[in-house]
XYZ file of C-alpha atoms in Angstrom:
689
model
C -112.521 1.526 -31.761
C -112.246 5.272 -32.365
C -115.837 5.787 -31.196
C -115.271 4.062 -27.826
C -114.472 6.104 -24.771
C -111.463 5.403 -22.649
C -113.574 3.650 -20.041
C -115.208 1.404 -22.636
C -111.987 0.019 -24.138
C -111.484 -3.483 -22.768
C -108.318 -4.282 -20.948
C -106.149 -7.326 -21.653
C -107.044 -10.422 -19.710
C -104.429 -12.579 -17.989
C -105.373 -16.179 -17.766
C -103.594 -18.598 -15.501
C -103.012 -21.898 -17.166
C -102.312 -24.905 -15.065
C -100.818 -26.919 -17.841
C -97.808 -28.862 -16.909
C -96.198 -28.233 -20.293
C -96.403 -24.529 -19.964
C -94.213 -22.711 -17.525
C -95.835 -20.209 -15.237
C -93.504 -17.434 -16.420
C -94.761 -17.740 -19.958
C -98.384 -17.240 -19.023
C -97.965 -13.808 -17.545
C -98.730 -11.008 -19.906
C -100.173 -13.274 -22.578
C -103.468 -12.296 -24.220
C -106.559 -14.270 -24.654
C -107.925 -14.369 -28.172
C -108.124 -10.837 -29.525
C -111.362 -8.763 -29.506
C -113.200 -7.681 -32.681
C -114.308 -3.981 -33.113
C -117.627 -3.276 -31.437
C -118.817 -0.968 -34.204
C -119.019 -3.922 -36.611
C -121.538 -5.782 -34.436
C -125.150 -4.867 -34.757
C -126.783 -7.960 -33.267
C -126.328 -8.080 -29.488
C -127.097 -11.785 -29.208
C -124.494 -12.633 -31.814
C -122.022 -10.347 -30.099
C -122.547 -12.065 -26.746
C -122.089 -15.534 -28.089
C -119.103 -14.456 -30.181
C -117.279 -12.694 -27.381
C -118.039 -15.493 -24.942
C -116.635 -17.966 -27.348
C -113.519 -15.871 -27.795
C -112.817 -14.851 -24.236
C -114.448 -17.694 -22.409
C -115.963 -17.523 -18.993
C -113.388 -14.975 -17.793
C -115.204 -12.179 -19.784
C -117.456 -10.351 -17.363
C -119.233 -7.000 -16.927
C -119.846 -5.245 -13.716
C -123.550 -4.497 -13.612
C -123.140 -1.472 -11.350
C -120.399 0.328 -13.225
C -121.318 -1.120 -16.666
C -117.603 -1.437 -17.411
C -115.774 -4.489 -18.674
C -113.468 -5.966 -16.058
C -110.350 -7.556 -17.328
C -106.903 -7.994 -15.878
C -104.443 -5.712 -17.674
C -100.877 -6.707 -18.378
C -98.243 -5.670 -15.946
C -96.705 -3.144 -18.309
C -96.522 -2.256 -21.975
C -93.058 -3.735 -22.174
C -94.547 -7.148 -21.615
C -96.260 -6.908 -25.018
C -94.531 -8.167 -28.101
C -94.078 -5.945 -31.136
C -96.904 -7.654 -33.035
C -99.174 -7.255 -30.062
C -98.391 -3.546 -29.828
C -99.289 -3.056 -33.470
C -102.522 -5.003 -32.929
C -103.442 -2.857 -29.932
C -103.161 0.350 -31.981
C -105.499 -0.701 -34.799
C -107.745 -3.081 -32.859
C -107.588 -6.628 -31.749
C -107.008 -9.353 -34.264
C -108.199 -12.914 -34.013
C -105.864 -15.806 -34.734
C -107.448 -19.089 -35.583
C -104.838 -21.019 -33.604
C -105.470 -18.923 -30.494
C -109.251 -19.391 -30.440
C -110.370 -21.777 -27.829
C -113.829 -23.221 -28.180
C -115.856 -23.310 -24.970
C -119.348 -24.473 -24.415
C -121.811 -21.686 -23.591
C -123.176 -22.037 -20.127
C -126.128 -20.416 -18.412
C -123.765 -17.972 -16.769
C -122.438 -16.922 -20.150
C -125.922 -16.167 -21.255
C -126.501 -13.999 -18.202
C -123.512 -11.846 -18.941
C -124.099 -8.350 -20.359
C -122.061 -7.054 -23.277
C -122.082 -3.308 -24.022
C -121.869 -2.241 -27.719
C -121.514 1.335 -28.977
C -122.880 2.092 -32.492
C -122.194 5.263 -34.505
C -123.655 6.729 -37.724
C -121.656 7.335 -40.844
C -121.911 10.523 -42.970
C -124.974 10.774 -45.252
C -124.110 10.553 -48.936
C -126.698 11.615 -51.563
C -126.856 9.162 -54.424
C -129.994 10.520 -56.316
C -131.970 13.738 -55.776
C -135.224 14.503 -57.663
C -136.762 17.904 -56.760
C -140.512 17.983 -56.091
C -143.056 19.748 -58.286
C -145.167 20.702 -55.287
C -144.332 23.545 -52.957
C -145.774 24.752 -49.720
C -148.265 27.595 -49.792
C -146.474 29.189 -46.873
C -143.710 30.315 -49.243
C -145.590 33.385 -50.468
C -142.938 34.667 -52.851
C -142.541 31.369 -54.660
C -146.332 30.832 -54.666
C -146.965 34.190 -56.398
C -144.241 33.510 -58.980
C -145.548 30.022 -59.790
C -149.173 31.238 -59.981
C -148.272 34.052 -62.411
C -146.346 31.651 -64.641
C -149.275 29.212 -64.717
C -151.775 31.983 -65.565
C -149.615 33.304 -68.398
C -149.220 29.817 -69.770
C -152.990 29.117 -69.660
C -153.777 32.479 -71.265
C -151.304 31.869 -74.074
C -152.621 28.342 -74.615
C -156.227 29.599 -74.867
C -155.210 32.314 -77.319
C -153.571 29.804 -79.631
C -156.371 27.242 -79.253
C -159.039 29.854 -80.128
C -157.065 31.305 -83.016
C -156.122 28.524 -85.418
C -155.014 31.112 -87.973
C -152.050 31.925 -85.726
C -150.737 28.385 -85.984
C -149.411 26.483 -88.940
C -148.146 22.984 -89.345
C -144.458 22.484 -89.950
C -141.361 20.674 -88.817
C -138.652 22.162 -86.650
C -134.992 21.168 -86.781
C -133.884 20.581 -83.200
C -130.496 19.047 -83.963
C -127.484 21.202 -83.338
C -125.654 22.119 -86.489
C -122.086 20.844 -86.638
C -119.338 23.298 -85.967
C -117.764 24.774 -89.056
C -114.018 24.891 -89.083
C -111.831 26.920 -91.339
C -111.493 24.134 -93.872
C -115.301 24.038 -94.531
C -115.863 27.764 -95.072
C -116.831 28.863 -98.566
C -117.684 32.130 -100.251
C -121.294 33.426 -100.207
C -123.499 32.250 -103.058
C -124.483 35.089 -105.381
C -128.124 35.218 -106.559
C -129.450 37.141 -109.528
C -133.133 37.911 -110.223
C -134.306 38.272 -113.785
C -137.768 39.272 -114.933
C -139.643 40.130 -118.067
C -142.722 42.248 -118.660
C -145.603 40.606 -120.504
C -148.990 41.782 -121.746
C -152.387 40.150 -122.083
C -151.476 38.649 -125.446
C -148.456 36.905 -123.975
C -150.610 35.415 -121.232
C -153.192 34.391 -123.806
C -150.570 32.699 -125.993
C -149.041 30.921 -123.010
C -152.433 29.390 -122.199
C -153.638 28.364 -125.659
C -150.150 27.462 -126.964
C -149.181 26.696 -130.539
C -148.775 30.371 -131.564
C -145.355 31.989 -131.625
C -144.625 35.484 -130.425
C -143.745 36.621 -133.916
C -147.114 35.517 -135.270
C -148.944 37.391 -132.513
C -146.875 40.545 -133.114
C -147.545 40.326 -136.856
C -151.268 39.920 -136.182
C -151.309 42.989 -133.930
C -149.536 45.124 -136.528
C -151.923 43.921 -139.197
C -154.981 44.677 -137.090
C -153.777 48.184 -136.269
C -153.079 48.899 -139.936
C -156.524 47.748 -141.006
C -158.211 49.761 -138.268
C -156.405 52.912 -139.399
C -157.491 52.284 -142.980
C -161.042 51.636 -141.843
C -161.066 54.866 -139.864
C -159.793 56.849 -142.883
C -162.117 55.229 -145.437
C -165.131 55.038 -143.177
C -165.558 51.335 -143.816
C -164.515 48.028 -142.293
C -161.555 46.280 -143.891
C -161.347 43.343 -141.462
C -162.067 39.907 -142.821
C -164.814 37.838 -141.279
C -162.364 35.304 -139.831
C -160.252 38.021 -138.287
C -163.332 39.585 -136.695
C -164.186 36.235 -135.115
C -160.659 35.948 -133.717
C -160.802 39.472 -132.284
C -164.185 38.831 -130.689
C -162.920 35.631 -129.086
C -159.882 37.375 -127.674
C -162.003 40.230 -126.347
C -164.411 37.849 -124.660
C -161.496 36.099 -123.024
C -160.000 39.369 -121.776
C -163.357 40.556 -120.395
C -163.652 37.376 -118.343
C -160.346 37.891 -116.523
C -160.738 38.934 -112.884
C -157.526 40.939 -113.057
C -158.952 42.882 -116.004
C -162.072 43.747 -113.985
C -159.986 44.808 -110.979
C -157.800 47.006 -113.150
C -160.868 48.612 -114.720
C -162.277 49.283 -111.267
C -159.042 50.925 -110.130
C -158.892 52.992 -113.295
C -162.502 54.064 -112.844
C -161.826 55.139 -109.251
C -158.830 57.192 -110.391
C -160.914 59.008 -113.000
C -163.762 59.586 -110.546
C -161.395 60.850 -107.831
C -159.879 63.358 -110.239
C -163.294 64.440 -111.497
C -164.807 64.885 -107.997
C -161.626 66.142 -106.321
C -163.029 69.557 -105.409
C -166.264 68.023 -104.224
C -164.391 65.527 -102.025
C -162.287 68.334 -100.533
C -165.431 70.289 -99.740
C -167.062 67.266 -98.104
C -164.096 66.613 -95.820
C -163.451 70.221 -94.711
C -165.003 71.804 -91.597
C -166.342 75.368 -91.715
C -166.872 76.669 -88.153
C -167.630 80.114 -89.593
C -169.473 80.946 -92.795
C -171.374 83.761 -94.452
C -175.148 83.393 -94.257
C -177.761 84.588 -96.763
C -177.706 88.063 -95.191
C -173.960 88.447 -95.827
C -173.037 88.120 -92.171
C -170.373 85.890 -90.643
C -172.053 83.449 -88.274
C -171.331 80.245 -86.369
C -174.923 78.978 -86.127
C -175.029 75.405 -87.529
C -176.790 75.037 -90.847
C -176.787 72.945 -94.047
C -176.466 73.355 -97.788
C -177.122 70.777 -100.544
C -174.078 69.294 -102.307
C -175.147 66.651 -104.828
C -177.742 63.977 -105.591
C -177.153 60.351 -106.582
C -179.870 59.299 -109.032
C -181.202 55.771 -108.935
C -181.741 55.951 -112.714
C -178.044 55.102 -113.260
C -178.616 51.613 -111.851
C -182.350 51.230 -112.574
C -181.719 48.435 -115.055
C -179.989 46.407 -112.339
C -182.906 46.709 -109.892
C -185.428 44.298 -111.339
C -188.687 43.890 -109.411
C -187.835 46.529 -106.792
C -189.936 49.538 -105.744
C -186.663 51.397 -104.997
C -187.737 52.995 -101.733
C -184.826 53.830 -99.419
C -185.473 51.862 -96.233
C -182.067 52.265 -94.520
C -178.672 54.013 -94.884
C -175.508 53.079 -92.997
C -171.922 54.396 -93.160
C -169.078 51.936 -92.673
C -167.395 52.427 -89.258
C -163.880 51.789 -90.625
C -164.096 53.570 -94.001
C -166.028 56.891 -93.914
C -166.168 56.951 -97.724
C -168.153 53.715 -97.895
C -171.888 53.523 -97.156
C -174.728 51.102 -97.859
C -178.232 51.920 -99.087
C -181.111 49.483 -98.571
C -183.860 49.441 -101.202
C -187.291 47.864 -101.042
C -190.704 48.817 -99.755
C -192.134 49.104 -96.252
C -195.376 47.459 -97.310
C -195.349 44.212 -95.327
C -197.664 42.364 -97.715
C -195.563 43.219 -100.772
C -193.270 40.465 -102.035
C -191.012 42.722 -104.102
C -187.293 42.090 -104.457
C -184.864 43.900 -102.162
C -181.399 45.286 -102.849
C -178.422 46.661 -100.934
C -176.298 49.117 -102.929
C -172.746 49.820 -101.763
C -171.578 53.343 -102.654
C -168.180 55.037 -102.420
C -167.852 58.818 -101.979
C -164.705 58.709 -104.116
C -166.547 57.134 -107.038
C -170.005 58.647 -107.490
C -170.359 57.417 -111.076
C -171.410 53.884 -110.177
C -171.795 51.805 -106.977
C -169.115 49.384 -105.807
C -171.459 46.446 -105.195
C -175.137 45.581 -105.686
C -176.590 42.725 -103.614
C -179.950 41.162 -104.462
C -182.360 39.562 -101.947
C -185.607 37.621 -102.375
C -187.680 40.146 -100.366
C -187.585 43.793 -99.343
C -184.730 44.953 -97.118
C -185.965 46.653 -93.937
C -182.754 47.171 -91.922
C -178.962 46.982 -92.245
C -175.963 47.348 -89.930
C -172.160 47.123 -90.217
C -170.060 45.244 -87.667
C -167.579 47.405 -85.740
C -165.333 44.437 -84.956
C -165.387 43.151 -88.533
C -166.265 46.138 -90.782
C -166.410 43.908 -93.844
C -169.530 42.157 -92.506
C -172.944 43.659 -93.315
C -176.092 42.387 -91.603
C -179.371 42.600 -93.531
C -182.902 42.164 -92.144
C -185.587 41.159 -94.665
C -189.360 41.459 -94.713
C -189.780 37.661 -94.728
C -188.069 37.307 -91.318
C -184.632 36.298 -92.617
C -181.397 37.717 -91.202
C -178.409 37.492 -93.542
C -174.736 38.430 -93.039
C -172.758 39.343 -96.179
C -169.033 39.692 -96.710
C -168.840 42.882 -98.788
C -165.295 42.083 -99.930
C -166.377 39.087 -101.969
C -170.159 39.503 -102.060
C -170.601 36.032 -100.565
C -173.415 35.260 -98.156
C -171.528 34.305 -94.979
C -174.412 33.466 -92.614
C -178.194 33.324 -92.914
C -181.271 32.129 -91.046
C -183.178 31.317 -94.232
C -182.621 27.568 -93.801
C -183.437 27.438 -90.078
C -186.610 25.583 -89.186
C -187.359 27.963 -86.290
C -186.611 31.197 -88.120
C -188.878 34.220 -87.727
C -191.657 34.809 -90.225
C -192.409 38.431 -89.302
C -190.471 41.359 -90.820
C -187.110 42.155 -89.246
C -187.567 45.840 -88.401
C -184.134 46.484 -86.902
C -180.751 44.712 -86.656
C -177.632 45.555 -84.618
C -174.236 43.905 -84.255
C -173.087 43.470 -80.660
C -169.463 43.925 -79.672
C -167.658 40.560 -79.436
C -164.785 41.373 -77.093
C -165.886 39.253 -74.133
C -168.465 36.936 -75.685
C -169.494 35.143 -78.834
C -170.348 37.576 -81.666
C -174.083 37.940 -82.105
C -176.755 40.121 -83.688
C -179.686 41.702 -81.877
C -182.823 42.058 -84.006
C -186.547 42.630 -83.505
C -189.342 40.768 -85.236
C -192.963 39.979 -84.424
C -193.087 41.618 -80.976
C -189.900 39.925 -79.740
C -186.196 40.610 -79.646
C -183.767 37.860 -80.605
C -180.053 37.132 -80.347
C -178.559 35.515 -83.441
C -175.208 33.797 -82.757
C -174.230 33.530 -86.396
C -170.991 31.565 -85.825
C -172.983 28.843 -84.059
C -176.106 29.227 -86.240
C -178.314 29.676 -83.177
C -181.240 32.070 -82.685
C -182.314 32.671 -79.086
C -185.332 34.646 -77.932
C -184.335 37.478 -75.593
C -187.417 39.536 -74.679
C -191.148 39.407 -75.352
C -192.948 42.761 -75.638
C -196.566 42.538 -74.590
C -199.199 45.213 -74.999
C -199.336 47.471 -71.930
C -201.474 50.461 -71.034
C -200.109 53.837 -72.141
C -201.101 56.587 -69.662
C -200.452 59.278 -72.299
C -203.300 57.846 -74.357
C -205.773 57.753 -71.477
C -207.955 60.478 -72.965
C -208.099 58.536 -76.237
C -210.157 55.383 -76.510
C -207.786 52.506 -76.957
C -208.874 49.659 -79.201
C -209.297 46.144 -77.948
C -206.342 43.815 -78.055
C -206.202 41.706 -81.198
C -202.792 40.335 -80.282
C -201.012 40.199 -76.963
C -197.725 41.274 -78.558
C -196.744 44.744 -79.738
C -194.527 45.407 -82.768
C -190.958 46.629 -82.201
C -190.242 49.055 -85.051
C -186.824 50.198 -83.834
C -184.058 49.284 -81.400
C -180.688 50.866 -80.578
C -177.787 49.565 -78.489
C -175.804 51.651 -76.012
C -172.361 52.068 -77.554
C -170.285 51.640 -74.368
C -172.510 48.897 -72.932
C -173.532 46.169 -75.364
C -175.913 44.634 -72.844
C -178.344 47.590 -72.720
C -180.698 48.616 -75.513
C -183.877 50.645 -76.015
C -186.887 49.587 -78.080
C -189.676 51.716 -79.566
C -193.058 50.019 -79.799
C -196.140 50.514 -81.928
C -198.016 51.481 -78.742
C -195.943 54.633 -78.247
C -193.975 53.306 -75.242
C -190.179 53.108 -75.168
C -188.623 50.309 -73.096
C -185.056 50.054 -71.832
C -183.964 46.405 -71.785
C -180.949 44.221 -71.150
C -179.846 41.100 -72.970
C -178.987 39.585 -69.570
C -182.586 39.789 -68.307
C -185.627 38.527 -70.155
C -188.189 38.746 -67.350
C -188.797 42.508 -67.122
C -187.787 45.878 -68.532
C -185.153 48.032 -66.876
C -187.361 51.118 -67.298
C -190.139 52.500 -69.500
C -190.568 55.967 -71.025
C -194.021 57.429 -71.670
C -194.550 60.439 -73.936
C -195.533 59.367 -77.437
C -199.121 58.494 -78.202
C -198.541 56.836 -81.584
C -196.103 54.226 -82.964
C -192.443 55.060 -82.414
C -190.455 54.856 -85.663
C -186.931 55.569 -84.434
C -184.912 55.652 -81.189
C -181.253 56.635 -81.174
C -178.592 57.009 -78.470
C -176.191 59.934 -78.683
C -172.699 58.629 -79.422
C -171.136 61.682 -77.681
C -173.460 61.986 -74.659
C -174.606 58.395 -73.999
C -177.019 59.421 -71.206
C -179.305 61.046 -73.801
C -181.365 59.514 -76.572
C -183.919 60.842 -79.035
C -187.112 59.373 -80.485
C -189.621 60.214 -83.225
C -193.122 58.899 -83.812
C -196.319 59.079 -85.794
C -197.627 61.784 -83.412
C -195.607 64.482 -85.339
C -193.103 64.977 -82.491
C -189.423 64.468 -81.694
C -188.593 63.916 -78.014
C -185.258 64.133 -76.216
C -184.826 61.858 -73.198
C -182.397 61.274 -70.360
C -181.977 57.589 -69.537
C -182.147 58.397 -65.810
C -185.519 60.190 -66.103
C -188.741 58.678 -67.375
C -190.078 62.085 -68.495
C -188.917 63.617 -71.782
C -186.674 66.687 -71.495
C -187.723 68.438 -74.711
C -190.307 68.162 -77.493
C -189.509 69.317 -81.048
C -192.422 69.963 -83.411
C -192.201 70.716 -87.120
C -193.819 73.993 -88.253
C -193.178 73.698 -91.989
C -196.724 72.792 -92.860
C -200.177 73.398 -91.493
C -201.050 69.736 -91.894
C -199.120 67.831 -89.245
C -197.122 64.898 -90.536
C -195.392 61.893 -89.006
C -191.656 62.046 -88.310
C -190.148 59.031 -90.088
C -186.513 59.229 -88.958
C -184.236 61.155 -86.587
C -180.476 61.003 -86.092
C -177.835 62.428 -83.712
C -174.756 64.121 -85.131
C -171.694 62.000 -84.161
C -169.169 64.861 -84.353
C -170.984 67.700 -82.533
C -173.271 67.264 -79.530
C -176.740 68.752 -79.615
C -177.293 68.518 -83.391
C -180.233 66.521 -84.756
C -181.587 65.789 -88.231
C -185.079 64.532 -89.010
C -187.345 63.898 -91.981
C -191.123 63.997 -92.153
C -193.699 62.162 -94.209
C -194.703 65.337 -96.072
C -191.231 65.696 -97.615
C -189.306 68.000 -95.264
C -185.741 67.589 -94.051
C -185.097 69.507 -90.814
C -181.938 70.291 -88.892
C -182.102 71.045 -85.143
C -179.584 72.609 -82.763
C -180.391 72.110 -79.074
C -178.147 75.060 -78.130
C -180.413 77.387 -80.129
C -184.133 78.134 -79.687
C -185.861 74.820 -80.337
C -189.199 76.267 -81.376
C -188.017 76.199 -85.009
C -185.306 74.179 -86.795
C -182.119 75.982 -87.834
C -182.424 74.550 -91.344
C -185.281 73.129 -93.371
C -185.424 71.839 -96.929
C -188.367 70.450 -98.819
C -187.950 67.622 -101.300
C -188.007 68.992 -104.868
C -190.556 66.333 -105.856
C -192.743 66.617 -102.757
C -195.718 67.698 -104.868
C -195.492 64.293 -106.532
C -195.698 62.672 -103.087
C -191.957 61.941 -103.031
C -190.594 62.253 -99.504
C -187.434 61.794 -97.495
C -187.467 58.444 -95.700
C -184.044 58.098 -93.988
C -181.264 60.419 -92.765
C -177.765 59.601 -91.481
C -174.656 61.597 -90.515
C -171.136 60.681 -91.549
C -168.920 59.762 -88.596
C -165.819 61.641 -89.867
C -166.939 64.244 -92.425
C -169.411 67.140 -91.892
C -171.998 65.754 -94.300
C -175.534 64.416 -94.050
C -177.006 61.786 -96.375
C -180.783 61.598 -96.923
C -182.637 58.945 -98.927
C -186.079 59.369 -100.466
C -188.998 57.163 -101.463
C -187.814 56.741 -105.086
C -184.274 55.562 -104.232
C -182.317 58.802 -104.736
C -179.669 59.964 -102.278
C -179.224 63.646 -101.340
C -175.995 64.851 -99.721
C -175.891 67.994 -97.526
C -172.874 69.859 -96.145
C -172.892 71.010 -92.500
C -171.790 74.601 -91.865
C -170.931 76.262 -88.572
C -169.806 72.908 -87.145
C -166.377 71.921 -85.868
C -165.064 68.469 -85.077
C -165.154 68.178 -81.277
C -164.886 64.413 -80.862
C -161.541 64.663 -79.079
C -163.008 67.247 -76.701
C -165.835 64.907 -75.690
C -163.472 62.029 -74.916
C -162.390 63.729 -71.657
C -164.844 62.797 -68.859
C -164.661 66.284 -67.325
C -165.593 67.969 -70.615
C -168.356 65.460 -71.218
C -169.895 66.225 -67.810
C -169.829 69.938 -68.618
C -171.554 69.368 -71.965
C -174.272 67.199 -70.421
C -174.886 69.790 -67.711
C -175.197 72.563 -70.303
C -177.560 70.440 -72.380
C -179.746 69.629 -69.390
C -179.965 73.303 -68.401
C -180.760 74.427 -71.941
C -183.489 71.814 -72.402
C -185.018 72.615 -69.019
C -185.184 76.327 -69.822
C -186.604 75.548 -73.240
C -189.432 73.479 -71.776
C -190.273 76.194 -69.230
C -190.090 79.321 -71.402
C -190.436 77.928 -74.922
C -186.983 79.189 -75.995
C -183.441 78.461 -74.954
C -182.016 80.899 -72.411
C -178.492 79.707 -73.181
C -177.052 79.782 -76.685
C -173.562 78.560 -75.800
C -172.230 75.745 -77.944
C -171.995 72.246 -76.577
């Protein structure tokens, strides 16, 4: 009744009763059966029939005014007290007062007006949605970032099982500790005892007390002293057998071998301390043979590692140095490959692992069924060494344990031609793989998946530099790839030197065509090498007695270096950039000369030249390599010896080249110097790079 307006509240109805038993005075002011609240009725038909039944035919509605018309009582005083209370809270219905009337057609035609109202909304259960509108930019960015971080973290853990370990986690909340449950901290005491090899031996064999072992040791020492004084042997035959058995047991212990190795390294480090200090120190200025202080780069011999110290370990090997490689993580560690470059020879190959801190004996010696042609260390995993063999096999070795980690020897589709060059590719954004050349093709070896995929096929093409020379007919459509090198900052680009004298720039992403080709050599190219400091430049050497410097953006060579140490021209077998000073090159020739070039000086002659001491016996240098941290150069010869040279007049400028502005200046100076050298025969500029 509170929702009804004043006009909608029905008025009391006065009904005249013509009953003889009822006096007329009693009928005035009396109510018809009371009215029920309209808000409780939702069905209009029920409401009509109900109200008609209650109020009878006297209940009517004016169609024009839509207001209920009822006769009101004369005054409020005519109402009884109960009726007044009923009028305040609503009409009540008394069963005795209800009069039942039959519904007529007129009752059905009557219109009853009901007013409905809504109650307040009450939330019983609210479940927020997981979906949000994209129009809410702030929330969308926050949710997207959270999802990306979650996916990235999930991929990291799924791809790195070593970061996860199985275990249970206690998720129950520990009970609160009150004052009555507190106790003092538990005190722990550690006790240990030092033991020797005899104690370990006794603990394993058992049955011998410590006193017996101590007595035996004292007895043995006494007899040895007597034997040393008398010059004879006072040990009994049984005691000698026991001592031999114990010694054999001790020699078989891995810990004993490790301790001997550490002790040997300590002795070697002390013995070669001055030599190691000299190898690691830079000398920007030095006194030349004329007694003058100069800064012109040069070399001087330091020491030679003889292969005779390990000759007995190299069974069936011709001991020719076919490759040298320093470890990228440890500058003291380097590998030497031994074998022969004769393709038809089935001799055994070896890889010897040397340490500059222990020049007495190599750290490891690895044996292979055929000659080793190429090696390379992984920069991502420096403990992995890749080896290319003459029988077409590519093997990856873990130098920590000496175990063969991966190999293509058991693959049905493995190569059968010699593997001339191998290179690890950086594995930051892709699966780790090895790029190698064999049989006129380049391959990608995904060693974790044991898959070898062909990348590029090198076919014989016409060399315009050999136009004046009659070129032989094609026996094979493929050309051998003797050397490849990968751009350090871009693992997708590499250069390949062919037996036809042409150098091709390729990409591992394209196998249809070359990126560019460089023409200059007329004979087989033996080595191509990018500069680690100025990556736009690379150098090559070939059978045509020449060394050529190239710019990757120009197909014509920028400079040609020719050896003048002998009247008989000889092939250049190897060439290498210096990784700590731009513009420095080292090369070796087939007639036994080691030459050192400085592109900031006149390039008509090398700044340093040294002939192999056994060159008259046809012993020659075969490989050269610079150390990446120390100013030294390592050269290997055809009999397996290693010769170390110290660089003078050189300073470490690697930090200087890391700045892009300084690198641009160096490349501009180098380009100008090489251009002047090609035009006038000498360098007009002698400023250092």
